[in-house]
GROMACS .gro file of C-alpha atoms in nm:
model
   55
    1MET     CA    1   0.442   1.327   0.845
    2ASN     CA    2   0.283   1.062   0.623
    3SER     CA    3   0.166   1.174   0.283
    4LEU     CA    4  -0.188   1.162   0.158
    5THR     CA    5  -0.082   0.889  -0.085
    6TYR     CA    6   0.054   0.678   0.196
    7ARG     CA    7  -0.261   0.723   0.407
    8ALA     CA    8  -0.483   0.629   0.113
    9CYS     CA    9  -0.275   0.317   0.045
   10LYS     CA   10  -0.283   0.225   0.414
   11LYS     CA   11  -0.663   0.254   0.422
   12LEU     CA   12  -0.689   0.021   0.122
   13ALA     CA   13  -0.427  -0.224   0.259
   14GLU     CA   14  -0.624  -0.253   0.587
   15ARG     CA   15  -0.933  -0.376   0.411
   16GLU     CA   16  -1.032  -0.730   0.490
   17ASN     CA   17  -1.127  -0.988   0.226
   18MET     CA   18  -0.933  -0.829  -0.062
   19THR     CA   19  -0.928  -1.038  -0.371
   20GLU     CA   20  -0.599  -1.135  -0.529
   21THR     CA   21  -0.674  -0.899  -0.813
   22GLN     CA   22  -0.724  -0.610  -0.569
   23LYS     CA   23  -0.404  -0.690  -0.392
   24ASN     CA   24  -0.209  -0.703  -0.718
   25GLU     CA   25  -0.359  -0.374  -0.831
   26LEU     CA   26  -0.266  -0.207  -0.503
   27LEU     CA   27   0.090  -0.346  -0.520
   28THR     CA   28   0.130  -0.220  -0.874
   29SER     CA   29   0.016   0.130  -0.764
   30MET     CA   30   0.247   0.118  -0.469
   31ASP     CA   31   0.540   0.019  -0.689
   32LEU     CA   32   0.476   0.329  -0.901
   33PHE     CA   33   0.439   0.547  -0.587
   34VAL     CA   34   0.782   0.433  -0.464
   35LEU     CA   35   0.941   0.492  -0.801
   36THR     CA   36   0.796   0.844  -0.820
   37LYS     CA   37   0.879   0.912  -0.453
   38ARG     CA   38   0.519   0.957  -0.351
   39ILE     CA   39   0.582   0.705  -0.067
   40THR     CA   40   0.914   0.607   0.090
   41GLN     CA   41   1.070   0.263   0.082
   42ASP     CA   42   0.998   0.221   0.450
   43GLU     CA   43   0.629   0.308   0.395
   44TYR     CA   44   0.619   0.059   0.109
   45LYS     CA   45   0.757  -0.216   0.329
   46GLU     CA   46   0.511  -0.131   0.606
   47LEU     CA   47   0.218  -0.141   0.362
   48CYS     CA   48   0.330  -0.480   0.222
   49THR     CA   49   0.352  -0.621   0.574
   50LEU     CA   50   0.011  -0.485   0.650
   51MET     CA   51  -0.135  -0.645   0.340
   52GLU     CA   52   0.019  -0.979   0.432
   53THR     CA   53  -0.137  -0.972   0.779
   54GLN     CA   54  -0.479  -0.899   0.630
   55ALA     CA   55  -0.478  -1.218   0.425
   0.00000   0.00000   0.00000
């Protein structure tokens, strides 16, 4: 089951027309979430891929 943190990040990552600043802020948050084990490494990779496809 995906965590609330993962679902919130996914919703943000799916947004279209994100600015570079918004992308960097989300990536920074995701980095912290991985380090604190709020999301898994696989979820992190999936979110990064999702952000790249929204570009």
